[in-house]
């Protein structure tokens, strides 16, 4: 017989929900959004390490060093330091925001109901979802190119398809990504676990191939592309902000994965082991490979897919492209599909299940890449490059996501004191529909960021957007919550 009221039990610091009719019948609940049972939390520190290795080893990581030197005016050494420091910094919100996911087994949208309201949570969720769908499209473009080059190395006639072959590759890779996520979290866990050692092997192989053709001392001595005599501080800070922005998305929705962790220790160690060093080493490899590409293939090539495509041996091209397909698949499924899948379900959990949400994610990602796909088919002509969009996006979106990260951390640790009403997060009678404090704390930094774009005096607010946004958002949220609670405290005391 179904119980009327939900029960929450605790086991070794992990909470789980025995849902009663009050939750099961709620429009805010479905099976995919439900808290994970303790028995379902099977990811140990090595699974989480593999998750980060799988997400970090990808084409965009490979190109980060080039982005920082070309667009942010840093030298090679400065660029690599910015990448390392940024990933050490982003570990802080990643680890902190993972805590409630592990403790309560809840995904990112459900956690946001605490700070933005039951209905209000949809606003930051959809902002996060749009960014993820954009990245999904970009990564699928790289994966589709790898499939095109793989088929071209196996079937000689395929090469003649040109851009059409790339679009076919895009659609094949697009469908493969959606299939993996529809199968659920366990399929993602095993994809990441099995692909991690293969991806490390790819990195080592590329390094062995490149090292005889590059001088590290000459590479590090290349002067930065910024005005002579200009202070490195502002350029380094802007580059650092952009690199923090690279994983700013995951620092928000890390509960989507930490809800499967066995313990807080596992999620903390897994992230520390898996993220900073992998990002630094693979970005370093990208810098080395780009520098060596002139001697290797005769032209400067900044992405590994195109570089490997220049190899004359079709067997090696086929093997390398197969591994790059795996690398991009492991990144794309975890980093760019899981979050919007949960975010879209949060709009109407009884109407949108996981399968529908995955398909919706795929559709939005496809539409966002429509311009690039039409270019490849020769149907339109445009000078807008994918690389330009990608490099400009890094800084811009981090400014919008920073306040959300600050609000989440302050809400859980300082306002709620790490205590949430687990059943109440799935009903309409505990948390407000819209939390004004959350929206004010989010809106003020965003407005200031937009205003700073037109002001030379306050341009630093945009350049350091993630740091200024997260700090200001957290401070404003804390102040508003304290002021709102004050009257009730006075009344009780009287």
Tab-separated table of C-alpha atoms in Angstrom:
chain	number	residue	atom	x	y	z
A	1	UNK	CA	0.000	0.000	0.000
A	2	UNK	CA	1.368	3.433	-0.932
A	3	UNK	CA	2.175	5.656	2.060
A	4	UNK	CA	0.689	9.155	2.157
A	5	UNK	CA	3.655	11.091	3.530
A	6	UNK	CA	7.222	10.735	2.303
A	7	UNK	CA	9.906	9.524	4.691
A	8	UNK	CA	13.571	10.565	4.697
A	9	UNK	CA	16.179	8.208	6.124
A	10	UNK	CA	19.897	8.713	6.719
A	11	UNK	CA	22.670	6.164	6.296
A	12	UNK	CA	26.319	7.096	6.996
A	13	UNK	CA	25.690	10.744	6.204
A	14	UNK	CA	23.769	9.993	2.996
A	15	UNK	CA	20.036	10.748	2.868
A	16	UNK	CA	17.431	9.006	0.757
A	17	UNK	CA	13.747	9.561	0.124
A	18	UNK	CA	10.966	7.008	0.460
A	19	UNK	CA	8.445	8.871	-1.656
A	20	UNK	CA	4.827	8.910	-0.550
A	21	UNK	CA	1.798	10.122	-2.468
A	22	UNK	CA	2.565	13.742	-1.460
A	23	UNK	CA	5.692	13.578	-3.666
A	24	UNK	CA	4.711	10.940	-6.208
A	25	UNK	CA	1.610	12.905	-7.195
A	26	UNK	CA	3.400	16.260	-7.230
A	27	UNK	CA	3.897	17.984	-10.619
A	28	UNK	CA	7.517	18.660	-9.539
A	29	UNK	CA	8.505	14.978	-9.478
A	30	UNK	CA	9.357	12.218	-11.893
A	31	UNK	CA	11.456	9.084	-11.628
A	32	UNK	CA	14.490	10.538	-13.433
A	33	UNK	CA	14.597	13.640	-11.193
A	34	UNK	CA	14.061	11.663	-7.979
A	35	UNK	CA	16.852	11.468	-5.395
A	36	UNK	CA	19.134	8.487	-5.976
A	37	UNK	CA	18.867	5.662	-3.477
A	38	UNK	CA	21.991	4.952	-1.427
A	39	UNK	CA	22.387	1.625	-3.260
A	40	UNK	CA	22.449	3.537	-6.559
A	41	UNK	CA	25.404	5.684	-5.457
A	42	UNK	CA	28.092	3.452	-6.915
A	43	UNK	CA	30.703	5.891	-8.246
A	44	UNK	CA	33.982	5.716	-6.337
A	45	UNK	CA	36.896	8.173	-6.610
A	46	UNK	CA	38.306	6.396	-9.671
A	47	UNK	CA	35.001	6.560	-11.536
A	48	UNK	CA	34.876	10.308	-10.843
A	49	UNK	CA	38.537	10.657	-11.825
A	50	UNK	CA	37.744	8.848	-15.081
A	51	UNK	CA	34.772	11.166	-15.597
A	52	UNK	CA	37.083	14.199	-15.468
A	53	UNK	CA	39.776	12.583	-17.620
A	54	UNK	CA	37.103	11.719	-20.174
A	55	UNK	CA	35.650	15.231	-20.151
A	56	UNK	CA	38.998	17.082	-20.104
A	57	UNK	CA	40.693	15.263	-22.969
A	58	UNK	CA	38.860	16.795	-25.899
A	59	UNK	CA	39.466	19.093	-28.857
A	60	UNK	CA	38.528	22.364	-27.069
A	61	UNK	CA	41.006	21.609	-24.241
A	62	UNK	CA	43.699	20.955	-26.849
A	63	UNK	CA	43.096	24.409	-28.357
A	64	UNK	CA	43.027	26.384	-25.063
A	65	UNK	CA	46.706	27.344	-25.175
A	66	UNK	CA	46.250	28.726	-28.690
A	67	UNK	CA	43.151	30.669	-27.621
A	68	UNK	CA	45.059	32.308	-24.761
A	69	UNK	CA	48.069	33.233	-26.881
A	70	UNK	CA	46.087	34.418	-29.917
A	71	UNK	CA	43.126	36.172	-28.275
A	72	UNK	CA	44.308	37.081	-24.759
A	73	UNK	CA	47.890	38.205	-25.480
A	74	UNK	CA	49.670	35.690	-23.241
A	75	UNK	CA	52.968	33.955	-23.847
A	76	UNK	CA	53.007	30.162	-23.979
A	77	UNK	CA	54.285	29.873	-20.407
A	78	UNK	CA	51.726	32.372	-19.119
A	79	UNK	CA	48.937	30.570	-20.964
A	80	UNK	CA	49.796	27.206	-19.414
A	81	UNK	CA	50.011	28.736	-15.932
A	82	UNK	CA	46.603	30.384	-16.445
A	83	UNK	CA	45.106	27.006	-17.363
A	84	UNK	CA	46.605	25.307	-14.292
A	85	UNK	CA	45.588	28.066	-11.849
A	86	UNK	CA	42.090	28.315	-13.325
A	87	UNK	CA	41.414	24.633	-12.813
A	88	UNK	CA	42.704	24.753	-9.248
A	89	UNK	CA	40.370	27.697	-8.621
A	90	UNK	CA	37.334	26.078	-10.215
A	91	UNK	CA	37.834	23.028	-7.984
A	92	UNK	CA	36.457	25.119	-5.104
A	93	UNK	CA	32.899	25.676	-6.410
A	94	UNK	CA	32.954	22.240	-8.066
A	95	UNK	CA	33.664	20.499	-4.768
A	96	UNK	CA	31.340	22.678	-2.678
A	97	UNK	CA	28.373	22.423	-5.042
A	98	UNK	CA	28.908	18.654	-5.269
A	99	UNK	CA	28.262	18.271	-1.525
A	100	UNK	CA	24.432	18.483	-1.578
A	101	UNK	CA	24.272	16.201	-4.608
A	102	UNK	CA	26.199	13.506	-2.747
A	103	UNK	CA	24.405	13.995	0.578
A	104	UNK	CA	20.845	14.096	-0.762
A	105	UNK	CA	21.165	12.368	-4.160
A	106	UNK	CA	19.543	15.295	-5.967
A	107	UNK	CA	20.336	16.712	-9.432
A	108	UNK	CA	21.242	20.347	-10.160
A	109	UNK	CA	17.717	21.661	-11.000
A	110	UNK	CA	16.262	20.264	-7.779
A	111	UNK	CA	19.069	21.838	-5.723
A	112	UNK	CA	18.346	25.199	-7.386
A	113	UNK	CA	14.779	25.053	-6.051
A	114	UNK	CA	16.239	25.909	-2.640
A	115	UNK	CA	17.863	29.193	-3.746
A	116	UNK	CA	15.691	30.327	-6.689
A	117	UNK	CA	12.326	28.786	-5.843
A	118	UNK	CA	10.380	25.783	-7.079
A	119	UNK	CA	9.372	27.507	-10.328
A	120	UNK	CA	12.142	30.122	-10.334
A	121	UNK	CA	14.776	27.388	-10.630
A	122	UNK	CA	13.830	27.098	-14.304
A	123	UNK	CA	15.473	30.446	-15.148
A	124	UNK	CA	19.081	29.563	-14.171
A	125	UNK	CA	18.440	26.020	-15.427
A	126	UNK	CA	17.546	27.237	-18.908
A	127	UNK	CA	20.553	29.608	-18.975
A	128	UNK	CA	22.767	26.631	-18.150
A	129	UNK	CA	20.929	24.431	-20.667
A	130	UNK	CA	21.400	26.866	-23.553
A	131	UNK	CA	25.141	27.057	-22.950
A	132	UNK	CA	25.373	23.257	-22.758
A	133	UNK	CA	23.420	22.846	-25.994
A	134	UNK	CA	25.835	25.245	-27.695
A	135	UNK	CA	28.828	23.257	-26.486
A	136	UNK	CA	27.076	20.053	-27.513
A	137	UNK	CA	26.833	21.407	-31.053
A	138	UNK	CA	30.484	22.505	-31.121
A	139	UNK	CA	31.753	19.154	-29.821
A	140	UNK	CA	29.476	17.280	-32.217
A	141	UNK	CA	31.007	19.286	-35.057
A	142	UNK	CA	34.478	18.038	-34.040
A	143	UNK	CA	33.180	14.479	-33.617
A	144	UNK	CA	31.483	14.606	-37.014
A	145	UNK	CA	34.726	15.766	-38.643
A	146	UNK	CA	36.543	12.823	-37.014
A	147	UNK	CA	33.945	10.399	-38.395
A	148	UNK	CA	34.293	12.002	-41.843
A	149	UNK	CA	38.092	11.615	-41.772
A	150	UNK	CA	37.804	8.061	-40.426
A	151	UNK	CA	35.507	7.040	-43.268
A	152	UNK	CA	37.764	8.864	-45.736
A	153	UNK	CA	40.741	6.790	-44.562
A	154	UNK	CA	38.777	3.547	-44.974
A	155	UNK	CA	36.820	4.337	-48.154
A	156	UNK	CA	38.722	6.356	-50.751
A	157	UNK	CA	35.571	7.635	-52.442
A	158	UNK	CA	34.297	9.191	-49.196
A	159	UNK	CA	36.844	12.025	-49.361
A	160	UNK	CA	35.156	13.452	-52.448
A	161	UNK	CA	32.040	14.255	-50.401
A	162	UNK	CA	33.864	17.141	-48.710
A	163	UNK	CA	31.548	19.269	-46.563
A	164	UNK	CA	28.621	16.945	-47.215
A	165	UNK	CA	30.620	14.105	-45.660
A	166	UNK	CA	31.276	16.261	-42.597
A	167	UNK	CA	27.552	16.968	-42.208
A	168	UNK	CA	26.756	13.241	-42.494
A	169	UNK	CA	29.457	12.590	-39.853
A	170	UNK	CA	27.865	15.272	-37.667
A	171	UNK	CA	24.458	13.606	-37.808
A	172	UNK	CA	25.884	10.139	-37.078
A	173	UNK	CA	27.830	11.443	-34.088
A	174	UNK	CA	24.802	13.467	-32.953
A	175	UNK	CA	22.634	10.339	-32.861
A	176	UNK	CA	25.345	8.303	-31.075
A	177	UNK	CA	25.576	10.872	-28.273
A	178	UNK	CA	21.829	10.890	-27.705
A	179	UNK	CA	21.691	7.085	-27.642
A	180	UNK	CA	24.338	6.864	-24.878
A	181	UNK	CA	22.569	9.350	-22.588
A	182	UNK	CA	19.115	7.849	-23.129
A	183	UNK	CA	20.547	4.581	-21.777
A	184	UNK	CA	21.206	6.268	-18.404
A	185	UNK	CA	23.921	7.134	-15.886
A	186	UNK	CA	25.490	3.676	-15.761
A	187	UNK	CA	26.247	3.736	-19.493
A	188	UNK	CA	27.958	7.114	-19.033
A	189	UNK	CA	29.954	5.787	-16.070
A	190	UNK	CA	31.280	2.836	-18.046
A	191	UNK	CA	31.950	4.919	-21.154
A	192	UNK	CA	34.102	7.287	-19.076
A	193	UNK	CA	35.839	4.462	-17.195
A	194	UNK	CA	36.745	2.529	-20.346
A	195	UNK	CA	37.730	5.565	-22.409
A	196	UNK	CA	40.002	7.254	-19.822
A	197	UNK	CA	43.055	4.966	-20.322
A	198	UNK	CA	42.597	5.077	-24.107
A	199	UNK	CA	42.590	8.870	-24.046
A	200	UNK	CA	45.748	9.011	-21.940
A	201	UNK	CA	47.380	6.663	-24.476
A	202	UNK	CA	46.360	9.011	-27.320
A	203	UNK	CA	47.997	11.929	-25.535
A	204	UNK	CA	51.223	10.030	-24.961
A	205	UNK	CA	51.291	8.865	-28.588
A	206	UNK	CA	50.826	12.394	-29.931
A	207	UNK	CA	53.556	13.674	-27.622
A	208	UNK	CA	56.032	11.021	-28.799
A	209	UNK	CA	55.218	11.949	-32.396
A	210	UNK	CA	55.670	15.685	-31.838
A	211	UNK	CA	58.618	16.065	-29.454
A	212	UNK	CA	61.444	15.465	-31.989
A	213	UNK	CA	60.024	18.343	-34.062
A	214	UNK	CA	59.750	21.079	-31.452
A	215	UNK	CA	62.143	22.934	-29.142
A	216	UNK	CA	60.542	23.684	-25.780
A	217	UNK	CA	63.026	26.476	-25.030
A	218	UNK	CA	62.208	28.206	-28.338
A	219	UNK	CA	58.491	27.667	-27.759
A	220	UNK	CA	58.575	29.259	-24.313
A	221	UNK	CA	60.680	32.151	-25.650
A	222	UNK	CA	58.059	33.235	-28.224
A	223	UNK	CA	57.020	36.811	-27.249
A	224	UNK	CA	53.367	37.400	-26.317
A	225	UNK	CA	50.986	39.146	-28.728
A	226	UNK	CA	50.281	42.226	-26.609
A	227	UNK	CA	51.546	45.817	-26.728
A	228	UNK	CA	55.233	46.036	-25.876
A	229	UNK	CA	55.742	46.994	-22.239
A	230	UNK	CA	52.098	46.294	-21.297
A	231	UNK	CA	51.548	44.860	-17.822
A	232	UNK	CA	50.883	41.147	-17.807
A	233	UNK	CA	48.412	41.405	-14.897
A	234	UNK	CA	45.281	42.499	-16.779
A	235	UNK	CA	45.921	40.132	-19.695
A	236	UNK	CA	46.606	37.206	-17.359
A	237	UNK	CA	43.509	37.946	-15.257
A	238	UNK	CA	41.272	38.080	-18.349
A	239	UNK	CA	42.715	34.787	-19.594
A	240	UNK	CA	42.331	33.264	-16.133
A	241	UNK	CA	38.664	34.288	-16.053
A	242	UNK	CA	38.091	32.720	-19.465
A	243	UNK	CA	39.710	29.473	-18.376
A	244	UNK	CA	37.621	29.367	-15.198
A	245	UNK	CA	34.671	29.887	-17.522
A	246	UNK	CA	35.597	26.700	-19.384
A	247	UNK	CA	34.283	24.589	-16.477
A	248	UNK	CA	31.993	27.240	-14.965
A	249	UNK	CA	29.093	25.221	-16.335
A	250	UNK	CA	30.093	22.031	-14.515
A	251	UNK	CA	30.715	23.950	-11.285
A	252	UNK	CA	26.956	24.521	-11.305
A	253	UNK	CA	25.550	21.176	-12.361
A	254	UNK	CA	28.140	18.915	-10.711
A	255	UNK	CA	25.293	17.544	-8.491
A	256	UNK	CA	24.049	15.792	-11.656
A	257	UNK	CA	27.076	13.495	-11.191
A	258	UNK	CA	27.908	13.727	-7.475
A	259	UNK	CA	24.430	12.303	-6.737
A	260	UNK	CA	25.924	8.961	-7.809
A	261	UNK	CA	29.070	9.223	-5.620
A	262	UNK	CA	29.558	6.715	-2.795
A	263	UNK	CA	30.724	9.387	-0.341
A	264	UNK	CA	31.906	12.980	-0.006
A	265	UNK	CA	35.484	11.683	0.164
A	266	UNK	CA	35.065	9.942	-3.197
A	267	UNK	CA	33.704	13.031	-4.968
A	268	UNK	CA	36.403	15.298	-3.486
A	269	UNK	CA	39.357	13.008	-4.257
A	270	UNK	CA	38.011	12.098	-7.687
A	271	UNK	CA	37.773	15.732	-8.721
A	272	UNK	CA	41.166	16.686	-7.285
A	273	UNK	CA	42.894	13.768	-9.019
A	274	UNK	CA	41.020	14.018	-12.302
A	275	UNK	CA	40.646	17.685	-13.224
A	276	UNK	CA	43.624	20.090	-12.812
A	277	UNK	CA	46.460	17.886	-14.003
A	278	UNK	CA	44.535	16.426	-16.952
A	279	UNK	CA	43.526	19.876	-18.179
A	280	UNK	CA	47.049	21.251	-17.801
A	281	UNK	CA	48.777	18.325	-19.520
A	282	UNK	CA	46.380	18.060	-22.466
A	283	UNK	CA	46.385	21.828	-23.032
A	284	UNK	CA	50.196	21.697	-22.915
A	285	UNK	CA	50.109	18.926	-25.489
A	286	UNK	CA	47.986	21.152	-27.727
A	287	UNK	CA	50.563	23.945	-27.533
A	288	UNK	CA	53.405	21.528	-28.354
A	289	UNK	CA	51.512	19.848	-31.204
A	290	UNK	CA	50.512	23.163	-32.765
A	291	UNK	CA	54.129	24.343	-32.645
A	292	UNK	CA	55.338	21.054	-34.157
A	293	UNK	CA	52.648	20.937	-36.851
A	294	UNK	CA	54.684	23.021	-39.326
A	295	UNK	CA	57.461	20.422	-39.380
A	296	UNK	CA	55.044	17.500	-39.144
A	297	UNK	CA	52.625	18.395	-41.952
A	298	UNK	CA	53.979	21.621	-43.472
A	299	UNK	CA	51.334	24.057	-42.103
A	300	UNK	CA	50.283	25.357	-38.685
A	301	UNK	CA	47.286	23.343	-37.494
A	302	UNK	CA	45.609	24.165	-34.167
A	303	UNK	CA	43.247	21.204	-33.707
A	304	UNK	CA	44.173	17.498	-33.493
A	305	UNK	CA	41.459	16.245	-35.856
A	306	UNK	CA	42.715	18.295	-38.799
A	307	UNK	CA	46.364	17.603	-37.866
A	308	UNK	CA	45.917	13.837	-37.851
A	309	UNK	CA	43.944	14.146	-41.078
A	310	UNK	CA	47.190	15.286	-42.758
A	311	UNK	CA	48.908	11.960	-42.020
A	312	UNK	CA	49.477	9.975	-45.200
A	313	UNK	CA	49.109	6.529	-43.617
A	314	UNK	CA	45.382	5.627	-43.770
A	315	UNK	CA	45.698	2.932	-41.072
A	316	UNK	CA	47.097	5.373	-38.509
A	317	UNK	CA	44.498	7.964	-39.478
A	318	UNK	CA	41.696	5.434	-38.969
A	319	UNK	CA	43.015	4.360	-35.539
A	320	UNK	CA	43.605	7.939	-34.392
A	321	UNK	CA	40.194	9.123	-35.584
A	322	UNK	CA	38.461	6.215	-33.829
A	323	UNK	CA	40.133	7.266	-30.575
A	324	UNK	CA	39.231	10.935	-31.104
A	325	UNK	CA	35.617	9.897	-31.703
A	326	UNK	CA	35.687	8.084	-28.335
A	327	UNK	CA	37.321	11.115	-26.672
A	328	UNK	CA	34.733	13.542	-28.009
A	329	UNK	CA	31.867	11.167	-27.201
A	330	UNK	CA	33.005	10.798	-23.579
A	331	UNK	CA	33.235	14.585	-23.200
A	332	UNK	CA	30.028	15.442	-24.982
A	333	UNK	CA	27.708	12.986	-23.272
A	334	UNK	CA	28.794	13.890	-19.740
A	335	UNK	CA	29.561	17.612	-20.034
A	336	UNK	CA	26.959	18.775	-22.522
A	337	UNK	CA	23.904	16.495	-22.571
A	338	UNK	CA	23.305	15.352	-18.982
A	339	UNK	CA	22.733	18.875	-17.645
A	340	UNK	CA	20.215	20.164	-20.223
A	341	UNK	CA	18.443	16.796	-20.038
A	342	UNK	CA	17.766	17.408	-16.348
A	343	UNK	CA	17.171	21.134	-16.889
A	344	UNK	CA	14.475	20.593	-19.506
A	345	UNK	CA	12.755	17.974	-17.337
A	346	UNK	CA	12.600	20.512	-14.509
A	347	UNK	CA	10.170	22.652	-16.565
A	348	UNK	CA	7.428	20.001	-16.413
A	349	UNK	CA	8.642	16.693	-14.909
A	350	UNK	CA	5.316	14.921	-15.465
A	351	UNK	CA	5.344	15.819	-19.169
A	352	UNK	CA	9.050	15.736	-20.086
A	353	UNK	CA	10.862	12.513	-19.201
A	354	UNK	CA	14.553	11.766	-19.804
A	355	UNK	CA	14.095	10.500	-23.370
A	356	UNK	CA	12.086	13.560	-24.422
A	357	UNK	CA	14.583	15.876	-22.705
A	358	UNK	CA	17.548	14.236	-24.456
A	359	UNK	CA	15.831	14.640	-27.828
A	360	UNK	CA	15.043	18.276	-27.026
A	361	UNK	CA	18.714	18.854	-26.139
A	362	UNK	CA	19.742	17.317	-29.444
A	363	UNK	CA	17.293	19.478	-31.377
A	364	UNK	CA	18.482	22.740	-29.774
A	365	UNK	CA	22.141	21.793	-30.337
A	366	UNK	CA	21.350	21.007	-33.968
A	367	UNK	CA	19.616	24.357	-34.476
A	368	UNK	CA	22.503	26.275	-32.894
A	369	UNK	CA	24.923	24.637	-35.341
A	370	UNK	CA	22.584	25.119	-38.304
A	371	UNK	CA	24.610	28.081	-39.611
A	372	UNK	CA	27.842	26.064	-39.649
A	373	UNK	CA	26.181	23.017	-41.215
A	374	UNK	CA	24.669	25.113	-44.015
A	375	UNK	CA	28.136	26.565	-44.680
A	376	UNK	CA	29.583	23.081	-45.029
A	377	UNK	CA	26.827	22.121	-47.448
A	378	UNK	CA	27.635	25.218	-49.502
A	379	UNK	CA	24.144	26.645	-49.077
A	380	UNK	CA	25.349	29.882	-47.440
A	381	UNK	CA	28.605	31.875	-47.434
A	382	UNK	CA	29.802	33.451	-44.165
A	383	UNK	CA	33.012	34.773	-42.605
A	384	UNK	CA	31.894	33.898	-39.043
A	385	UNK	CA	34.183	31.102	-37.808
A	386	UNK	CA	33.411	28.511	-35.175
A	387	UNK	CA	36.726	29.314	-33.442
A	388	UNK	CA	35.767	32.991	-33.032
A	389	UNK	CA	32.393	32.106	-31.523
A	390	UNK	CA	34.060	29.599	-29.192
A	391	UNK	CA	36.786	31.978	-27.938
A	392	UNK	CA	34.382	34.898	-27.380
A	393	UNK	CA	31.876	32.658	-25.638
A	394	UNK	CA	34.357	31.564	-22.956
A	395	UNK	CA	34.576	34.974	-21.324
A	396	UNK	CA	30.990	36.054	-21.918
A	397	UNK	CA	29.096	33.126	-20.484
A	398	UNK	CA	31.345	32.794	-17.421
A	399	UNK	CA	30.210	36.293	-16.417
A	400	UNK	CA	26.572	35.139	-16.423
A	401	UNK	CA	27.154	31.866	-14.583
A	402	UNK	CA	29.402	33.242	-11.811
A	403	UNK	CA	26.549	34.702	-9.694
A	404	UNK	CA	24.639	31.396	-9.807
A	405	UNK	CA	27.664	29.529	-8.417
A	406	UNK	CA	28.093	32.048	-5.591
A	407	UNK	CA	24.390	31.952	-4.693
A	408	UNK	CA	24.320	28.132	-4.617
A	409	UNK	CA	27.315	27.876	-2.273
A	410	UNK	CA	26.046	30.595	0.099
A	411	UNK	CA	22.511	29.165	0.163
A	412	UNK	CA	23.565	25.620	1.028
A	413	UNK	CA	26.425	26.261	3.429
A	414	UNK	CA	25.579	29.582	5.110
A	415	UNK	CA	21.791	29.982	4.857
A	416	UNK	CA	20.524	26.392	4.948
A	417	UNK	CA	23.483	25.118	7.040
A	418	UNK	CA	23.709	21.976	4.835
A	419	UNK	CA	20.139	21.001	5.766
A	420	UNK	CA	17.485	20.685	3.063
A	421	UNK	CA	13.897	19.467	3.238
A	422	UNK	CA	14.339	16.637	0.753
A	423	UNK	CA	10.644	15.888	0.248
A	424	UNK	CA	9.840	19.619	0.248
A	425	UNK	CA	12.059	20.161	-2.803
A	426	UNK	CA	9.537	18.087	-4.781
A	427	UNK	CA	6.395	19.784	-3.459
A	428	UNK	CA	4.912	23.288	-3.570
A	429	UNK	CA	4.342	23.843	0.157
A	430	UNK	CA	7.831	24.226	1.655
A	431	UNK	CA	9.979	26.384	-0.610
A	432	UNK	CA	8.618	29.512	-2.373
A	433	UNK	CA	7.626	29.359	-6.043
A	434	UNK	CA	9.978	32.279	-6.755
A	435	UNK	CA	12.775	33.304	-4.384
A	436	UNK	CA	13.256	37.070	-4.809
A	437	UNK	CA	16.579	37.031	-2.978
A	438	UNK	CA	18.017	34.605	-5.538
A	439	UNK	CA	16.881	36.674	-8.506
A	440	UNK	CA	18.083	39.989	-7.068
A	441	UNK	CA	21.451	38.476	-6.200
A	442	UNK	CA	21.676	37.091	-9.738
A	443	UNK	CA	20.306	40.148	-11.546
A	444	UNK	CA	22.510	42.843	-9.992
A	445	UNK	CA	25.877	41.325	-11.081
A	446	UNK	CA	24.507	40.518	-14.544
A	447	UNK	CA	23.249	44.097	-15.051
A	448	UNK	CA	26.553	45.531	-13.817
A	449	UNK	CA	28.422	43.196	-16.178
A	450	UNK	CA	26.360	44.363	-19.145
A	451	UNK	CA	26.796	48.030	-18.178
A	452	UNK	CA	30.550	47.573	-17.803
A	453	UNK	CA	30.772	46.604	-21.484
A	454	UNK	CA	30.189	50.242	-22.433
A	455	UNK	CA	32.510	51.763	-19.841
A	456	UNK	CA	36.291	51.853	-20.013
A	457	UNK	CA	36.476	52.660	-16.297
A	458	UNK	CA	34.541	49.527	-15.330
A	459	UNK	CA	35.700	47.167	-18.090
A	460	UNK	CA	37.520	45.174	-15.394
A	461	UNK	CA	34.124	44.075	-14.033
A	462	UNK	CA	33.477	42.227	-17.296
A	463	UNK	CA	37.052	41.038	-17.786
A	464	UNK	CA	37.030	39.395	-14.344
A	465	UNK	CA	33.362	38.477	-14.727
A	466	UNK	CA	33.287	35.065	-13.066
A	467	UNK	CA	35.122	36.283	-9.961
A	468	UNK	CA	33.206	39.548	-9.596
A	469	UNK	CA	29.890	37.884	-10.412
A	470	UNK	CA	30.223	34.927	-8.030
A	471	UNK	CA	31.508	37.071	-5.139
A	472	UNK	CA	28.908	39.816	-5.554
A	473	UNK	CA	26.059	37.345	-6.126
A	474	UNK	CA	26.976	35.417	-2.982
A	475	UNK	CA	27.316	38.564	-0.826
A	476	UNK	CA	24.019	40.081	-2.007
A	477	UNK	CA	22.172	36.794	-1.506
A	478	UNK	CA	23.530	36.391	2.019
A	479	UNK	CA	22.626	39.977	2.922
A	480	UNK	CA	19.071	39.679	1.577
A	481	UNK	CA	18.445	36.385	3.357
A	482	UNK	CA	19.752	37.751	6.674
A	483	UNK	CA	17.606	40.888	6.388
A	484	UNK	CA	14.541	38.835	5.505
A	485	UNK	CA	15.057	36.562	8.516
A	486	UNK	CA	15.682	39.436	10.954
A	487	UNK	CA	12.048	40.445	11.636
A	488	UNK	CA	11.058	36.894	12.580
A	489	UNK	CA	14.024	36.674	14.963
A	490	UNK	CA	13.006	39.934	16.675
A	491	UNK	CA	9.402	38.819	16.955
A	492	UNK	CA	10.397	35.481	18.511
A	493	UNK	CA	12.678	37.205	21.001
A	494	UNK	CA	9.849	39.502	22.125
